[in-house]
mmCIF file of C-alpha atoms in Angstrom:
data_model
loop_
_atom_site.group_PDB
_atom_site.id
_atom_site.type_symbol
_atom_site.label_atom_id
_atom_site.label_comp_id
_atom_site.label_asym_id
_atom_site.label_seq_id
_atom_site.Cartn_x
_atom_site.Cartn_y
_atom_site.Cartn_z
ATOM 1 C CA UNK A 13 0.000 0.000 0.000
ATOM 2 C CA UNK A 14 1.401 3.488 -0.708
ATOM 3 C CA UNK A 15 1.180 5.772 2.241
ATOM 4 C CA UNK A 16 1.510 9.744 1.359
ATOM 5 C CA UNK A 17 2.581 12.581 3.375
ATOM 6 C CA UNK A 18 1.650 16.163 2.167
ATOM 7 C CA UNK A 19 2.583 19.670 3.866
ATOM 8 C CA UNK A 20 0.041 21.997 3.226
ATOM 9 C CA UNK A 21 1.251 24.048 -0.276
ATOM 10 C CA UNK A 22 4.187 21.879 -0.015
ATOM 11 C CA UNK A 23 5.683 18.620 -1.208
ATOM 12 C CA UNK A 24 4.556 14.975 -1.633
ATOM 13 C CA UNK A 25 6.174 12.326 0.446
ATOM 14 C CA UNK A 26 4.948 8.923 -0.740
ATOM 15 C CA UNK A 27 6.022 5.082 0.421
ATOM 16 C CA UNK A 28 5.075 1.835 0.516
ATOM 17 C CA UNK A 29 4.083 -0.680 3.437
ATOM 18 C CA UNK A 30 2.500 -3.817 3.864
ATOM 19 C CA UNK A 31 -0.049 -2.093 6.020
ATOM 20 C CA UNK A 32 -0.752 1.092 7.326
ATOM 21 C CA UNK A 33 0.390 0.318 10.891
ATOM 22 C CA UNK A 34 4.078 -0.635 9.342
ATOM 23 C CA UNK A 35 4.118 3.597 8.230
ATOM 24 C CA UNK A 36 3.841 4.654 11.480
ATOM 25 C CA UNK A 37 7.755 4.909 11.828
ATOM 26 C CA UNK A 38 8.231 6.514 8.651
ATOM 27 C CA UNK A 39 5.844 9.258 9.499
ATOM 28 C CA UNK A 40 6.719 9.467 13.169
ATOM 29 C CA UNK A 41 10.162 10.113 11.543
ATOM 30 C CA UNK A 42 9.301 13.209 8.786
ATOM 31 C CA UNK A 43 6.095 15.067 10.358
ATOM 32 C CA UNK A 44 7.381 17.269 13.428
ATOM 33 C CA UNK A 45 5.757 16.481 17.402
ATOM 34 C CA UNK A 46 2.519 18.510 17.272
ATOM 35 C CA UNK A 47 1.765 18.779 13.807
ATOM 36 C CA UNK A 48 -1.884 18.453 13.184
ATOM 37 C CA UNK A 49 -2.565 15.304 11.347
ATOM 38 C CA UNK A 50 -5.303 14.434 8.854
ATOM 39 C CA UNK A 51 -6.136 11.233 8.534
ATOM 40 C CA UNK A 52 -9.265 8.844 7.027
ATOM 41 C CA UNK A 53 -10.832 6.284 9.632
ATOM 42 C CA UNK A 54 -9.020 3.548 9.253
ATOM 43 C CA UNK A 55 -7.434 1.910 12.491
ATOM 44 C CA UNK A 56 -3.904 2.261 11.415
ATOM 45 C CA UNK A 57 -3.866 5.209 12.223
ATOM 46 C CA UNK A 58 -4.908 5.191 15.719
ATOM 47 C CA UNK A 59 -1.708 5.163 17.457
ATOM 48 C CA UNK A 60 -0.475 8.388 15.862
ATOM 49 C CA UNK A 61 -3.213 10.621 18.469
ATOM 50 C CA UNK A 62 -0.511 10.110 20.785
ATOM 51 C CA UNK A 63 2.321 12.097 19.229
ATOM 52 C CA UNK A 64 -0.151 14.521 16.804
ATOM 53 C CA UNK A 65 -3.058 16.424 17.511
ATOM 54 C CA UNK A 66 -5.699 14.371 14.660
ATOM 55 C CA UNK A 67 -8.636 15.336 12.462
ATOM 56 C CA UNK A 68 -10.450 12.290 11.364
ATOM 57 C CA UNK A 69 -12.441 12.351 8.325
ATOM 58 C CA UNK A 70 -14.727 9.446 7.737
ATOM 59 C CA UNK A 71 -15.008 9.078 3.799
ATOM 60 C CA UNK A 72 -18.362 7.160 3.680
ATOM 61 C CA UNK A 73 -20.235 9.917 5.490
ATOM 62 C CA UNK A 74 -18.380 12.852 4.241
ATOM 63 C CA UNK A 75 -15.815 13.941 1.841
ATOM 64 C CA UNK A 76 -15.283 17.568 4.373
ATOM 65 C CA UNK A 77 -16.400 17.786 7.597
ATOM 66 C CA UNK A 78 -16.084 21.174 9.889
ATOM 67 C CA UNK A 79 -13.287 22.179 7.523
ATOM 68 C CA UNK A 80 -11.493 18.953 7.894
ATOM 69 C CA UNK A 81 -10.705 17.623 4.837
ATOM 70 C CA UNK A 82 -7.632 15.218 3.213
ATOM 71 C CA UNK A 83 -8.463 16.196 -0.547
ATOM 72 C CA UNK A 84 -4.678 16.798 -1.088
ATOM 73 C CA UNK A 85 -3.701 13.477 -0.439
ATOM 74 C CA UNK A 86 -7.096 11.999 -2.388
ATOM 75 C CA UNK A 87 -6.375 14.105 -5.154
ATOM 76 C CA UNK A 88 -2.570 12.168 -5.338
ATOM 77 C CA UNK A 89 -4.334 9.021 -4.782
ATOM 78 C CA UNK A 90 -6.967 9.675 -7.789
ATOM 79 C CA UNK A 91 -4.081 10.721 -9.837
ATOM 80 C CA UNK A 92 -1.646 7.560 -9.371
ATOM 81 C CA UNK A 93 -5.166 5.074 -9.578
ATOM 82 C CA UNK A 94 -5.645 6.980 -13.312
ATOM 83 C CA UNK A 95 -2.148 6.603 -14.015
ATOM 84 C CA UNK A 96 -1.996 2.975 -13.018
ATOM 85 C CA UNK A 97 -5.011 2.346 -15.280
ATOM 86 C CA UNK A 98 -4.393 4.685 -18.025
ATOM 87 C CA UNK A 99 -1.076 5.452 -18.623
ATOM 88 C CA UNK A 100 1.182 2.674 -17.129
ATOM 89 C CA UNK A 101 -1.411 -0.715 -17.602
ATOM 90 C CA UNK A 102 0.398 -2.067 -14.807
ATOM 91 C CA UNK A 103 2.191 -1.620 -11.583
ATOM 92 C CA UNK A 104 4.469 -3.957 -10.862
ATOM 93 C CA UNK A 105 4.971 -4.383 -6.768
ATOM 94 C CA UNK A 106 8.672 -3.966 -7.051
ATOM 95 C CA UNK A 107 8.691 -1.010 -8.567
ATOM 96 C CA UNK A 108 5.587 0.300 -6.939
ATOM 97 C CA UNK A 109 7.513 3.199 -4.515
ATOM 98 C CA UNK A 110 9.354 4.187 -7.861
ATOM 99 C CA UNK A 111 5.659 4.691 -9.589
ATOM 100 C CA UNK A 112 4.913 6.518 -6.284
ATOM 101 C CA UNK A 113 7.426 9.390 -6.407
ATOM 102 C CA UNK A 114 7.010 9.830 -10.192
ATOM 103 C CA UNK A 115 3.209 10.454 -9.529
ATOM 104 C CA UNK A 116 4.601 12.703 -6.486
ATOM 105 C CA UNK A 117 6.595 14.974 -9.075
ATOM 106 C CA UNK A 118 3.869 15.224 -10.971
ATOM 107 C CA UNK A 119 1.648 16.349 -8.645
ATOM 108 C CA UNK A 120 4.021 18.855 -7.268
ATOM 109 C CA UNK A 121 4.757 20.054 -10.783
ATOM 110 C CA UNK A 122 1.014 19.952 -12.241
ATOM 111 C CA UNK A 123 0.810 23.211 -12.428
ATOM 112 C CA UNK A 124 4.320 24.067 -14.085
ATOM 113 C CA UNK A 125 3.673 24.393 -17.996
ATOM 114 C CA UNK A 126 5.348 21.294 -20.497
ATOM 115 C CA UNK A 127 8.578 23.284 -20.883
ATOM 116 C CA UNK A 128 9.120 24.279 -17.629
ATOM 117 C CA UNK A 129 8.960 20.359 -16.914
ATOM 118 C CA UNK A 130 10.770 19.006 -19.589
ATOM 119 C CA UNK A 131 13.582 21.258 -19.061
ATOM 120 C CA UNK A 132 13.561 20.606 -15.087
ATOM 121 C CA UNK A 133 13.278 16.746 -15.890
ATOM 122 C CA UNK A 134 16.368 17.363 -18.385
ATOM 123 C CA UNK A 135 18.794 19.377 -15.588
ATOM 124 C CA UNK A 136 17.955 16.406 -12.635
ATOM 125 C CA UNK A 137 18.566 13.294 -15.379
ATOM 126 C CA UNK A 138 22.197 15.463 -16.495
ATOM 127 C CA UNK A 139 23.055 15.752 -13.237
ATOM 128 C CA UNK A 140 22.192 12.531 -11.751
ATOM 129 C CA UNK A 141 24.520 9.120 -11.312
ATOM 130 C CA UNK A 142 22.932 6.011 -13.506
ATOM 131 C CA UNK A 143 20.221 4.410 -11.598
ATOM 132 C CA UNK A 144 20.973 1.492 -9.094
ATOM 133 C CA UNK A 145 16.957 0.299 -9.984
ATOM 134 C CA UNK A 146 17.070 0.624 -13.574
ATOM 135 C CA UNK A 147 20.552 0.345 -14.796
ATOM 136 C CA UNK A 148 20.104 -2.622 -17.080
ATOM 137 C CA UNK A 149 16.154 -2.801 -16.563
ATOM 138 C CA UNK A 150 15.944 -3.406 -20.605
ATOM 139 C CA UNK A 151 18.087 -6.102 -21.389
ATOM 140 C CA UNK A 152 16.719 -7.739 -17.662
ATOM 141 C CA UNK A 153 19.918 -8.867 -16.089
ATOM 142 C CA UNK A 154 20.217 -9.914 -12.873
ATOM 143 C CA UNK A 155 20.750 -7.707 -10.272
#
């Protein structure tokens, strides 16, 4: 399951986990004591009301409720199902946290026009080492 942190006007932090109780490290790790938490109403979550102040939002009654709302990370979620289905016609599990962060960038950068993308896409691939996942991914050699 992916699991995705979001600062308010800020960047998308997305992982993977078996469940949602195996996160709790990785958020207990990136989100700062006291930070107010929005979460759905699943139990996983449960254990983090003793670090962060929580707002729950229970998605069968309500999408908002008293201003409490996690459309942020929904809107991520909606975007990576669509891409899944759409674009990609399959997510493989080991590359699922790579599929992740792409969707991430692209939903931190949806609102940067085409060339402001390609050429930011461009300047990180120049300056970036080969890749330890994909070096080789073509001609499937053995890692």
């Amino acid at each position: 399951m992916v699991v995705v942190i979001r600062e308010r006007e800020g960047r998308t932090v997305p992982a993977v986990f078996k469940t949602e109780a195996a996160s709790l490290g990785f958020i207990t790790s990136r989100v700062a004591k006291g930070t107010e938490i929005v979460a759905d109403e699943a139990g996983g979550w449960n254990d983090l009301q003793a670090r962060y102040p929580m707002s729950r939002i229970d998605h069968q009654a309500a999408c908002s409720d008293r201003g409490v709302y996690s459309n942020g990370a929904e809107g991520y979620f909606s975007r990576l199902r669509r891409a899944e289905v759409g674009h990609h016609h399959h997510v493989a599990g080991a590359y699922l946290a790579r599929y992740a962060q792409e969707m991430a960038w692209r939903e931190d950068h949806r609102r940067v026009d085409n060339g402001g993308q390609v050429w930011g896409v461009m300047g990180l691939a120049m300056a970036s080492r080969p890749s330890v996942d994909f070096c080789g991914y073509w001609q499937r050699s053995a890692r």
